[in-house]
Amino acid sequence: MDSPSVAEWDGVDSETEGRRLDQFTWCRCRNCQQMTTVRECVCCHDLTEAENLGVNGDINCLLSHPTFNNVIINEDALRFALIARWDLVRERAREPYENRTYRLQAYRQVTYWLHGRLGKRVRRVIPSCVVWAVREAYPEDSGQYTGFLEGDEFVTDYQYY
């Protein structure tokens, strides 16, 4: 099994956790924004999986990686992935898709990109820079977002098909 993400520090060091919410010094890529929970205060530089993609080397941030816009933000790529997913579960997709549907698919795709397939209800925190780029591309009309949920917490009112 691969080594765990560097971001799995949370729950171990309460002093570090407190600083992540109180001070915005944890972002090194300069594209993150403050998050509402300590668990979500993760920069792409915190993840060994992002380092394996060149972050901290030739690439300053996951947002600068060529794959990011082509696979994570691109509406056509998200739509095709949604159609393929629905085809696998043999359900019919309902269009037009809401921004929330695109956002959740983008989060799924960045998780695949960074971690590979994790399994049902296994989730990883997505770096703040990525979350905010996806929110900017596919905003919620109300401006209210759910944030990270553990695998045993369910997403409600999700228009998936």
Short mmCIF file of N, CA, C and O in Angstrom, two decimals, residues 7-119:
data_model
loop_
_atom_site.label_atom_id
_atom_site.label_comp_id
_atom_site.label_asym_id
_atom_site.label_seq_id
_atom_site.Cartn_x
_atom_site.Cartn_y
_atom_site.Cartn_z
N ALA A 7 -0.73 15.06 4.75
CA ALA A 7 -1.84 15.80 5.33
C ALA A 7 -2.57 15.03 6.42
O ALA A 7 -3.45 15.56 7.06
N GLU A 8 -2.20 13.80 6.66
CA GLU A 8 -2.86 13.03 7.70
C GLU A 8 -2.31 13.37 9.07
O GLU A 8 -2.35 12.57 10.00
N TRP A 9 -1.82 14.60 9.24
CA TRP A 9 -1.33 15.09 10.52
C TRP A 9 -2.47 15.40 11.46
O TRP A 9 -2.31 15.42 12.66
N ASP A 10 -3.68 15.65 10.90
CA ASP A 10 -4.75 16.15 11.76
C ASP A 10 -5.15 15.12 12.80
O ASP A 10 -5.11 13.92 12.58
N GLY A 11 -5.52 15.60 13.95
CA GLY A 11 -5.88 14.75 15.06
C GLY A 11 -4.69 14.32 15.89
O GLY A 11 -4.84 13.71 16.94
N VAL A 12 -3.48 14.64 15.45
CA VAL A 12 -2.28 14.20 16.14
C VAL A 12 -1.67 15.32 16.95
O VAL A 12 -1.19 15.12 18.05
N ASP A 13 -1.70 16.53 16.42
CA ASP A 13 -1.01 17.66 17.04
C ASP A 13 -1.99 18.82 17.19
O ASP A 13 -2.24 19.55 16.24
N SER A 14 -2.55 19.00 18.38
CA SER A 14 -3.57 20.03 18.58
C SER A 14 -3.01 21.44 18.41
O SER A 14 -3.72 22.35 17.99
N GLU A 15 -1.73 21.63 18.70
CA GLU A 15 -1.12 22.96 18.52
C GLU A 15 -1.09 23.33 17.03
O GLU A 15 -1.45 24.44 16.64
N THR A 16 -0.69 22.39 16.19
CA THR A 16 -0.68 22.63 14.74
C THR A 16 -2.08 22.87 14.24
O THR A 16 -2.32 23.77 13.43
N GLU A 17 -3.04 22.10 14.72
CA GLU A 17 -4.42 22.26 14.29
C GLU A 17 -4.94 23.66 14.61
O GLU A 17 -5.56 24.29 13.77
N GLY A 18 -4.67 24.13 15.81
CA GLY A 18 -5.13 25.46 16.21
C GLY A 18 -4.56 26.55 15.31
O GLY A 18 -5.26 27.47 14.91
N ARG A 19 -3.30 26.43 14.97
CA ARG A 19 -2.66 27.43 14.10
C ARG A 19 -3.26 27.41 12.70
O ARG A 19 -3.33 28.43 12.04
N ARG A 20 -3.66 26.25 12.20
CA ARG A 20 -4.20 26.16 10.85
C ARG A 20 -5.49 26.96 10.72
O ARG A 20 -5.77 27.48 9.65
N LEU A 21 -6.28 27.05 11.76
CA LEU A 21 -7.50 27.84 11.70
C LEU A 21 -7.27 29.30 12.04
O LEU A 21 -7.87 30.19 11.46
N ASP A 22 -6.40 29.55 13.02
CA ASP A 22 -6.17 30.91 13.49
C ASP A 22 -5.24 31.72 12.59
O ASP A 22 -5.37 32.93 12.49
N GLN A 23 -4.30 31.06 11.95
CA GLN A 23 -3.31 31.75 11.11
C GLN A 23 -3.32 31.13 9.72
O GLN A 23 -3.46 29.93 9.58
N PHE A 24 -3.18 31.97 8.74
CA PHE A 24 -3.19 31.47 7.37
C PHE A 24 -1.75 31.37 6.85
O PHE A 24 -1.37 31.98 5.87
N THR A 25 -0.95 30.57 7.55
CA THR A 25 0.44 30.39 7.15
C THR A 25 0.70 29.03 6.53
O THR A 25 1.81 28.74 6.11
N TRP A 26 -0.31 28.19 6.48
CA TRP A 26 -0.14 26.81 6.01
C TRP A 26 -0.10 26.69 4.49
O TRP A 26 0.37 25.68 3.96
N CYS A 27 -0.55 27.68 3.75
CA CYS A 27 -0.56 27.59 2.28
C CYS A 27 0.80 28.00 1.73
O CYS A 27 1.30 29.09 1.99
N ARG A 28 1.40 27.12 0.94
CA ARG A 28 2.68 27.42 0.31
C ARG A 28 2.57 27.64 -1.19
O ARG A 28 3.49 28.14 -1.80
N CYS A 29 1.45 27.24 -1.79
CA CYS A 29 1.29 27.41 -3.24
C CYS A 29 0.76 28.80 -3.59
O CYS A 29 0.80 29.21 -4.74
N ARG A 30 0.25 29.51 -2.60
CA ARG A 30 -0.31 30.86 -2.74
C ARG A 30 -1.64 30.91 -3.48
O ARG A 30 -2.06 31.95 -3.95
N ASN A 31 -2.33 29.77 -3.57
CA ASN A 31 -3.64 29.71 -4.22
C ASN A 31 -4.74 29.24 -3.28
O ASN A 31 -5.91 29.23 -3.66
N CYS A 32 -4.39 28.86 -2.07
CA CYS A 32 -5.39 28.38 -1.11
C CYS A 32 -6.15 29.56 -0.51
O CYS A 32 -5.70 30.70 -0.58
N GLN A 33 -7.29 29.25 0.07
CA GLN A 33 -8.05 30.20 0.86
C GLN A 33 -8.36 29.52 2.19
O GLN A 33 -8.34 28.30 2.29
N GLN A 34 -8.64 30.32 3.21
CA GLN A 34 -8.94 29.76 4.52
C GLN A 34 -10.18 28.89 4.44
O GLN A 34 -11.14 29.23 3.75
N MET A 35 -10.14 27.76 5.10
CA MET A 35 -11.25 26.82 5.13
C MET A 35 -11.94 26.89 6.48
O MET A 35 -11.42 27.47 7.43
N THR A 36 -13.12 26.28 6.58
CA THR A 36 -13.91 26.40 7.81
C THR A 36 -13.53 25.39 8.88
O THR A 36 -13.84 25.59 10.04
N THR A 37 -12.87 24.31 8.50
CA THR A 37 -12.45 23.32 9.50
C THR A 37 -10.95 23.07 9.38
O THR A 37 -10.36 23.25 8.32
N VAL A 38 -10.36 22.63 10.47
CA VAL A 38 -8.93 22.32 10.49
C VAL A 38 -8.62 21.24 9.46
O VAL A 38 -7.64 21.33 8.71
N ARG A 39 -9.46 20.23 9.40
CA ARG A 39 -9.22 19.10 8.49
C ARG A 39 -9.11 19.56 7.04
O ARG A 39 -8.38 18.96 6.26
N GLU A 40 -9.82 20.62 6.66
CA GLU A 40 -9.81 21.10 5.29
C GLU A 40 -8.66 22.07 5.00
O GLU A 40 -8.45 22.42 3.84
N CYS A 41 -7.94 22.50 6.00
CA CYS A 41 -6.83 23.44 5.82
C CYS A 41 -5.60 22.70 5.33
O CYS A 41 -4.62 22.50 6.06
N VAL A 42 -5.65 22.29 4.08
CA VAL A 42 -4.57 21.51 3.46
C VAL A 42 -4.17 22.19 2.16
O VAL A 42 -5.01 22.52 1.33
N CYS A 43 -2.88 22.38 2.00
CA CYS A 43 -2.31 22.92 0.75
C CYS A 43 -1.83 21.73 -0.09
O CYS A 43 -1.47 20.68 0.45
N CYS A 44 -1.79 21.90 -1.39
CA CYS A 44 -1.30 20.82 -2.25
C CYS A 44 0.14 20.44 -1.90
O CYS A 44 0.55 19.29 -2.09
N HIS A 45 0.90 21.36 -1.33
CA HIS A 45 2.27 21.06 -0.90
C HIS A 45 2.32 20.09 0.28
O HIS A 45 3.37 19.52 0.56
N ASP A 46 1.19 19.91 0.97
CA ASP A 46 1.14 18.99 2.10
C ASP A 46 1.01 17.53 1.67
O ASP A 46 1.18 16.64 2.50
N LEU A 47 0.66 17.28 0.43
CA LEU A 47 0.38 15.92 -0.02
C LEU A 47 1.56 15.30 -0.77
O LEU A 47 2.03 15.84 -1.76
N THR A 48 1.98 14.14 -0.31
CA THR A 48 3.05 13.44 -1.01
C THR A 48 2.58 13.05 -2.42
O THR A 48 3.40 13.01 -3.35
N GLU A 49 1.29 12.80 -2.60
CA GLU A 49 0.76 12.47 -3.93
C GLU A 49 0.93 13.64 -4.90
O GLU A 49 1.20 13.43 -6.08
N ALA A 50 0.77 14.86 -4.41
CA ALA A 50 0.98 16.04 -5.25
C ALA A 50 2.46 16.21 -5.57
O ALA A 50 2.82 16.59 -6.69
N GLU A 51 3.32 15.92 -4.61
CA GLU A 51 4.76 15.96 -4.86
C GLU A 51 5.14 14.98 -5.96
O GLU A 51 5.97 15.28 -6.81
N ASN A 52 4.50 13.82 -5.97
CA ASN A 52 4.76 12.83 -7.02
C ASN A 52 4.34 13.31 -8.40
O ASN A 52 4.82 12.80 -9.41
N LEU A 53 3.46 14.31 -8.45
CA LEU A 53 3.03 14.90 -9.72
C LEU A 53 3.86 16.13 -10.10
O LEU A 53 3.59 16.78 -11.10
N GLY A 54 4.85 16.47 -9.29
CA GLY A 54 5.75 17.58 -9.60
C GLY A 54 5.59 18.81 -8.74
O GLY A 54 6.34 19.77 -8.89
N VAL A 55 4.60 18.83 -7.84
CA VAL A 55 4.44 19.98 -6.95
C VAL A 55 5.63 20.00 -6.00
O VAL A 55 6.06 18.97 -5.50
N ASN A 56 6.16 21.17 -5.76
CA ASN A 56 7.38 21.42 -4.99
C ASN A 56 8.62 21.28 -5.86
O ASN A 56 9.72 21.48 -5.41
N GLY A 57 8.43 20.90 -7.10
CA GLY A 57 9.54 20.77 -8.04
C GLY A 57 9.33 21.77 -9.16
O GLY A 57 9.44 22.97 -8.95
N ASP A 58 9.00 21.26 -10.32
CA ASP A 58 8.77 22.14 -11.48
C ASP A 58 7.42 22.86 -11.42
O ASP A 58 7.22 23.85 -12.11
N ILE A 59 6.51 22.36 -10.61
CA ILE A 59 5.16 22.92 -10.53
C ILE A 59 4.94 23.48 -9.13
O ILE A 59 5.19 22.80 -8.14
N ASN A 60 4.47 24.73 -9.06
CA ASN A 60 4.24 25.37 -7.77
C ASN A 60 2.93 24.95 -7.14
O ASN A 60 2.79 24.98 -5.93
N CYS A 61 1.93 24.57 -7.95
CA CYS A 61 0.60 24.27 -7.44
C CYS A 61 -0.09 23.28 -8.37
O CYS A 61 0.14 23.30 -9.58
N LEU A 62 -0.96 22.45 -7.81
CA LEU A 62 -1.73 21.54 -8.66
C LEU A 62 -2.52 22.28 -9.73
O LEU A 62 -2.74 21.74 -10.82
N LEU A 63 -2.93 23.50 -9.46
CA LEU A 63 -3.69 24.28 -10.44
C LEU A 63 -2.88 24.57 -11.69
O LEU A 63 -3.44 24.81 -12.76
N SER A 64 -1.55 24.54 -11.58
CA SER A 64 -0.66 24.79 -12.72
C SER A 64 -0.35 23.54 -13.51
O SER A 64 0.24 23.61 -14.59
N HIS A 65 -0.71 22.38 -12.99
CA HIS A 65 -0.43 21.12 -13.68
C HIS A 65 -1.32 21.03 -14.93
O HIS A 65 -2.51 21.35 -14.86
N PRO A 66 -0.79 20.63 -16.07
CA PRO A 66 -1.58 20.56 -17.31
C PRO A 66 -2.84 19.69 -17.18
O PRO A 66 -3.87 20.00 -17.78
N THR A 67 -2.78 18.66 -16.38
CA THR A 67 -3.93 17.78 -16.22
C THR A 67 -5.09 18.48 -15.52
O THR A 67 -6.26 18.16 -15.76
N PHE A 68 -4.79 19.45 -14.67
CA PHE A 68 -5.85 20.05 -13.84
C PHE A 68 -6.98 20.63 -14.69
O PHE A 68 -8.14 20.26 -14.51
N ASN A 69 -6.67 21.55 -15.58
CA ASN A 69 -7.74 22.15 -16.38
C ASN A 69 -8.36 21.18 -17.36
O ASN A 69 -9.56 21.20 -17.60
N ASN A 70 -7.55 20.30 -17.93
CA ASN A 70 -8.05 19.36 -18.94
C ASN A 70 -8.98 18.31 -18.37
O ASN A 70 -9.93 17.89 -19.04
N VAL A 71 -8.72 17.84 -17.16
CA VAL A 71 -9.48 16.72 -16.62
C VAL A 71 -10.36 17.09 -15.44
O VAL A 71 -11.43 16.52 -15.26
N ILE A 72 -9.96 18.06 -14.65
CA ILE A 72 -10.69 18.39 -13.43
C ILE A 72 -11.68 19.52 -13.63
O ILE A 72 -12.80 19.47 -13.13
N ILE A 73 -11.32 20.55 -14.36
CA ILE A 73 -12.18 21.72 -14.52
C ILE A 73 -13.00 21.69 -15.81
O ILE A 73 -14.12 22.18 -15.86
N ASN A 74 -12.48 21.09 -16.85
CA ASN A 74 -13.13 21.09 -18.16
C ASN A 74 -14.52 20.45 -18.09
O ASN A 74 -14.67 19.29 -17.73
N GLU A 75 -15.54 21.22 -18.49
CA GLU A 75 -16.93 20.76 -18.40
C GLU A 75 -17.19 19.52 -19.26
O GLU A 75 -17.91 18.61 -18.85
N ASP A 76 -16.59 19.48 -20.45
CA ASP A 76 -16.78 18.31 -21.32
C ASP A 76 -16.21 17.04 -20.67
O ASP A 76 -16.83 15.98 -20.71
N ALA A 77 -15.03 17.16 -20.08
CA ALA A 77 -14.42 16.00 -19.41
C ALA A 77 -15.29 15.52 -18.26
O ALA A 77 -15.50 14.32 -18.07
N LEU A 78 -15.84 16.47 -17.50
CA LEU A 78 -16.72 16.10 -16.38
C LEU A 78 -18.00 15.45 -16.89
O LEU A 78 -18.46 14.45 -16.34
N ARG A 79 -18.59 16.02 -17.95
CA ARG A 79 -19.82 15.47 -18.51
C ARG A 79 -19.60 14.03 -19.01
O ARG A 79 -20.39 13.14 -18.74
N PHE A 80 -18.51 13.80 -19.73
CA PHE A 80 -18.22 12.46 -20.23
C PHE A 80 -18.01 11.47 -19.09
O PHE A 80 -18.44 10.32 -19.15
N ALA A 81 -17.33 11.91 -18.03
CA ALA A 81 -17.12 11.04 -16.87
C ALA A 81 -18.45 10.72 -16.19
O ALA A 81 -18.67 9.57 -15.77
N LEU A 82 -19.33 11.70 -16.09
CA LEU A 82 -20.65 11.46 -15.51
C LEU A 82 -21.45 10.47 -16.34
O LEU A 82 -22.05 9.53 -15.81
N ILE A 83 -21.44 10.64 -17.65
CA ILE A 83 -22.17 9.72 -18.54
C ILE A 83 -21.61 8.31 -18.42
O ILE A 83 -22.37 7.34 -18.33
N ALA A 84 -20.30 8.18 -18.41
CA ALA A 84 -19.68 6.85 -18.28
C ALA A 84 -20.05 6.22 -16.94
O ALA A 84 -20.36 5.03 -16.87
N ARG A 85 -20.05 7.01 -15.89
CA ARG A 85 -20.41 6.48 -14.56
C ARG A 85 -21.86 6.01 -14.55
O ARG A 85 -22.16 4.93 -14.04
N TRP A 86 -22.73 6.82 -15.12
CA TRP A 86 -24.15 6.44 -15.16
C TRP A 86 -24.35 5.20 -16.03
O TRP A 86 -25.20 4.37 -15.75
N ASP A 87 -23.57 5.08 -17.09
CA ASP A 87 -23.67 3.91 -17.96
C ASP A 87 -23.29 2.65 -17.19
O ASP A 87 -23.91 1.60 -17.36
N LEU A 88 -22.29 2.76 -16.34
CA LEU A 88 -21.87 1.60 -15.54
C LEU A 88 -22.94 1.15 -14.55
O LEU A 88 -23.09 -0.03 -14.29
N VAL A 89 -23.66 2.10 -14.00
CA VAL A 89 -24.72 1.75 -13.04
C VAL A 89 -26.07 1.57 -13.73
O VAL A 89 -27.07 1.34 -13.08
N ARG A 90 -26.06 1.69 -15.05
CA ARG A 90 -27.24 1.47 -15.89
C ARG A 90 -28.41 2.36 -15.51
O ARG A 90 -29.54 1.91 -15.40
N GLU A 91 -28.10 3.60 -15.27
CA GLU A 91 -29.15 4.57 -15.00
C GLU A 91 -29.04 5.68 -16.03
O GLU A 91 -27.98 5.93 -16.59
N ARG A 92 -30.13 6.32 -16.25
CA ARG A 92 -30.17 7.37 -17.27
C ARG A 92 -29.84 8.73 -16.65
O ARG A 92 -30.38 9.10 -15.62
N ALA A 93 -28.97 9.44 -17.31
CA ALA A 93 -28.57 10.76 -16.83
C ALA A 93 -29.64 11.78 -17.18
O ALA A 93 -30.25 11.72 -18.24
N ARG A 94 -29.84 12.73 -16.27
CA ARG A 94 -30.78 13.81 -16.52
C ARG A 94 -29.99 15.09 -16.75
O ARG A 94 -29.22 15.51 -15.89
N GLU A 95 -30.18 15.68 -17.90
CA GLU A 95 -29.54 16.95 -18.19
C GLU A 95 -30.61 18.03 -18.15
O GLU A 95 -31.77 17.74 -18.33
N PRO A 96 -30.31 19.29 -17.97
CA PRO A 96 -28.95 19.82 -17.78
C PRO A 96 -28.45 19.53 -16.37
O PRO A 96 -29.22 19.42 -15.43
N TYR A 97 -27.14 19.42 -16.25
CA TYR A 97 -26.53 19.14 -14.97
C TYR A 97 -26.41 20.43 -14.16
O TYR A 97 -26.11 21.48 -14.70
N GLU A 98 -26.59 20.31 -12.87
CA GLU A 98 -26.40 21.44 -11.97
C GLU A 98 -24.92 21.62 -11.69
O GLU A 98 -24.14 20.67 -11.79
N ASN A 99 -24.55 22.83 -11.29
CA ASN A 99 -23.15 23.08 -10.91
C ASN A 99 -22.70 22.14 -9.80
O ASN A 99 -21.55 21.71 -9.78
N ARG A 100 -23.60 21.82 -8.89
CA ARG A 100 -23.24 20.92 -7.79
C ARG A 100 -22.82 19.55 -8.33
O ARG A 100 -21.89 18.93 -7.82
N THR A 101 -23.52 19.06 -9.34
CA THR A 101 -23.18 17.77 -9.94
C THR A 101 -21.78 17.83 -10.55
O THR A 101 -20.97 16.92 -10.35
N TYR A 102 -21.48 18.91 -11.27
CA TYR A 102 -20.13 19.08 -11.84
C TYR A 102 -19.08 19.19 -10.73
O TYR A 102 -17.99 18.64 -10.84
N ARG A 103 -19.41 19.94 -9.68
CA ARG A 103 -18.45 20.12 -8.58
C ARG A 103 -18.10 18.78 -7.94
O ARG A 103 -16.93 18.47 -7.74
N LEU A 104 -19.11 17.99 -7.62
CA LEU A 104 -18.86 16.70 -6.98
C LEU A 104 -18.10 15.76 -7.90
O LEU A 104 -17.22 15.01 -7.45
N GLN A 105 -18.37 15.81 -9.21
CA GLN A 105 -17.61 14.98 -10.15
C GLN A 105 -16.17 15.46 -10.23
O GLN A 105 -15.24 14.66 -10.31
N ALA A 106 -15.96 16.78 -10.20
CA ALA A 106 -14.59 17.32 -10.23
C ALA A 106 -13.82 16.86 -8.99
O ALA A 106 -12.65 16.47 -9.08
N TYR A 107 -14.47 16.88 -7.82
CA TYR A 107 -13.82 16.39 -6.60
C TYR A 107 -13.48 14.91 -6.73
O TYR A 107 -12.41 14.47 -6.32
N ARG A 108 -14.38 14.14 -7.32
CA ARG A 108 -14.13 12.70 -7.52
C ARG A 108 -12.92 12.51 -8.44
O ARG A 108 -12.06 11.68 -8.19
N GLN A 109 -12.87 13.30 -9.52
CA GLN A 109 -11.77 13.14 -10.48
C GLN A 109 -10.43 13.56 -9.90
O GLN A 109 -9.42 12.92 -10.17
N VAL A 110 -10.40 14.61 -9.09
CA VAL A 110 -9.12 15.00 -8.49
C VAL A 110 -8.68 13.94 -7.48
O VAL A 110 -7.49 13.65 -7.34
N THR A 111 -9.63 13.29 -6.82
CA THR A 111 -9.30 12.21 -5.89
C THR A 111 -8.71 11.03 -6.65
O THR A 111 -7.70 10.45 -6.24
N TYR A 112 -9.32 10.65 -7.78
CA TYR A 112 -8.75 9.59 -8.61
C TYR A 112 -7.34 9.95 -9.07
O TYR A 112 -6.45 9.12 -9.08
N TRP A 113 -7.18 11.20 -9.49
CA TRP A 113 -5.90 11.67 -10.01
C TRP A 113 -4.81 11.57 -8.94
O TRP A 113 -3.70 11.12 -9.20
N LEU A 114 -5.13 12.01 -7.73
CA LEU A 114 -4.14 12.03 -6.66
C LEU A 114 -3.94 10.67 -5.99
O LEU A 114 -2.81 10.28 -5.69
N HIS A 115 -5.03 9.95 -5.75
CA HIS A 115 -4.96 8.76 -4.90
C HIS A 115 -5.33 7.46 -5.60
O HIS A 115 -5.17 6.40 -5.02
N GLY A 116 -5.86 7.53 -6.80
CA GLY A 116 -6.40 6.34 -7.44
C GLY A 116 -7.75 6.02 -6.84
O GLY A 116 -8.31 6.80 -6.07
N ARG A 117 -8.28 4.87 -7.16
CA ARG A 117 -9.58 4.49 -6.62
C ARG A 117 -9.42 4.13 -5.15
O ARG A 117 -8.57 3.34 -4.78
N LEU A 118 -10.27 4.72 -4.31
CA LEU A 118 -10.17 4.51 -2.87
C LEU A 118 -11.16 3.48 -2.35
O LEU A 118 -10.95 2.91 -1.30
N GLY A 119 -12.25 3.28 -3.05
CA GLY A 119 -13.29 2.37 -2.56
C GLY A 119 -14.48 3.14 -2.05
O GLY A 119 -14.43 4.35 -1.82
#
